[in-house]
Amino acid sequence: MKECKHLAIIMDCNGRWAKAQGKPRTAGHLVGADNVRTIAIAANEMGIKYLTLYAFSTENWKRSQDEVGYIMKLPSIFFKKYMQEFLDRGFKMNILGELDKLPPATHKVLQDAMDESVNNTGLNLNICMNYGSQREILLAAKHYAQDVLDGKADLSLDEEGFEKYLMTKDFPPVDLLVRTSGELRISNYLLWQIAYAELEFVPESWPEFTPEVLKRCLDEYQNRDRRFGGVKNV
Ligand code: FPP
């Protein structure tokens, strides 16, 4: 049995799913947020230790003001509904991204969720909000450069040392990355962390991504031959 400790998901196609049902795009995001709870519980039961979800990218600000405004309100709706249950289940909330650039009310809700669950030792539920991988790597490089200037670091830095500057410093590398809705793109997501991840692209939209689809993804992962650049059976 191949362990899948860290699962990352690009939750795509909320908007198109809603439109196809004659509903506004925001209705898709609300169903999508409810599905975060469903899939977090299922992933936990299937043995995942780290679940990292792409909720809002540094590029998503280009969307209409109405849509962005709605997504910024979602964390409050979401944690009001589910935080107690997450705490009861021992989930630890981590939010990745440039949080200080979010509306202050959104930032506070996210910070509170992290603070309330900081001592939990169960599933790490990581939500990426105003996250972009190139930006994350750039910020890490600047932080490292500053440490060198301050005499706190030198040029002997290696990959493991660099990871300490990333927003994912407390998590292991991604084992499996799933993207919903059939698009074959990575969209500036966890570029460093997926170096040796297995990739799966499923046709279902995020609102249709059920625990059964998750199980199918994990079964497929079991069939993959992970060699990390080495040679088989050595
Ligand atoms: C992608 O679908 C989805 C998003 C950009 C937003 C995802 C947000 C959630 C699922 C809510 C989670 C938030 C919290 C705080 C739990 P899309 O809008 O790009 O869909 P499209 O490809 O059909 O346009």
Tab-separated table of C-alpha atoms and ligand atoms in Angstrom, residues 11-16 25 29 32-33 36 54-55 60 63 67 71 74-75 78 127 206, ligand 1:
chain	number	residue	atom	x	y	z
A	11	MET	CA	-11.075	22.846	-7.245
A	12	ASP	CA	-12.111	23.922	-10.736
A	13	CYS	CA	-15.458	24.581	-12.458
A	14	ASN	CA	-17.766	25.883	-9.743
A	15	GLY	CA	-18.848	28.728	-12.010
A	16	ARG	CA	-19.601	26.673	-15.127
A	25	ARG	CA	-21.585	31.589	-10.586
A	29	HIS	CA	-18.901	28.675	-5.076
A	32	GLY	CA	-18.082	24.252	-3.722
A	33	ALA	CA	-17.406	25.457	-0.198
A	36	VAL	CA	-14.753	21.285	0.940
A	54	TYR	CA	-6.784	26.009	-4.047
A	55	ALA	CA	-9.609	28.388	-3.132
A	60	ASN	CA	-8.460	35.472	-9.383
A	63	ARG	CA	-12.833	38.364	-11.846
A	67	GLU	CA	-17.678	37.377	-7.674
A	71	ILE	CA	-15.569	34.580	-2.473
A	74	LEU	CA	-17.254	32.625	1.858
A	75	PRO	CA	-14.751	31.907	4.652
A	78	PHE	CA	-18.020	28.386	5.801
A	127	ILE	CA	-6.768	26.406	2.225
A	206	TRP	CA	-15.636	20.455	-8.115
B	1	FPP	C1	-12.827	27.413	-9.436
B	1	FPP	O1	-13.989	27.405	-10.155
B	1	FPP	C2	-13.094	27.824	-8.086
B	1	FPP	C3	-12.686	28.978	-7.497
B	1	FPP	C4	-11.861	30.016	-8.140
B	1	FPP	C5	-13.087	29.279	-6.134
B	1	FPP	C6	-13.067	28.066	-5.291
B	1	FPP	C7	-13.643	28.373	-4.020
B	1	FPP	C8	-14.299	27.467	-3.305
B	1	FPP	C9	-14.555	26.078	-3.707
B	1	FPP	C10	-14.773	27.858	-1.998
B	1	FPP	C11	-13.806	27.435	-0.953
B	1	FPP	C12	-13.633	28.500	-0.005
B	1	FPP	C13	-13.528	28.291	1.301
B	1	FPP	C14	-13.146	29.380	2.170
B	1	FPP	C15	-13.792	26.995	1.916
B	1	FPP	P1	-14.173	28.509	-11.237
B	1	FPP	O2	-14.902	29.656	-10.656
B	1	FPP	O3	-12.844	28.826	-11.822
B	1	FPP	O4	-15.083	27.812	-12.227
B	1	FPP	P2	-15.073	27.983	-13.808
B	1	FPP	O5	-13.828	27.299	-14.276
B	1	FPP	O6	-16.301	27.270	-14.197
B	1	FPP	O7	-15.094	29.443	-14.121
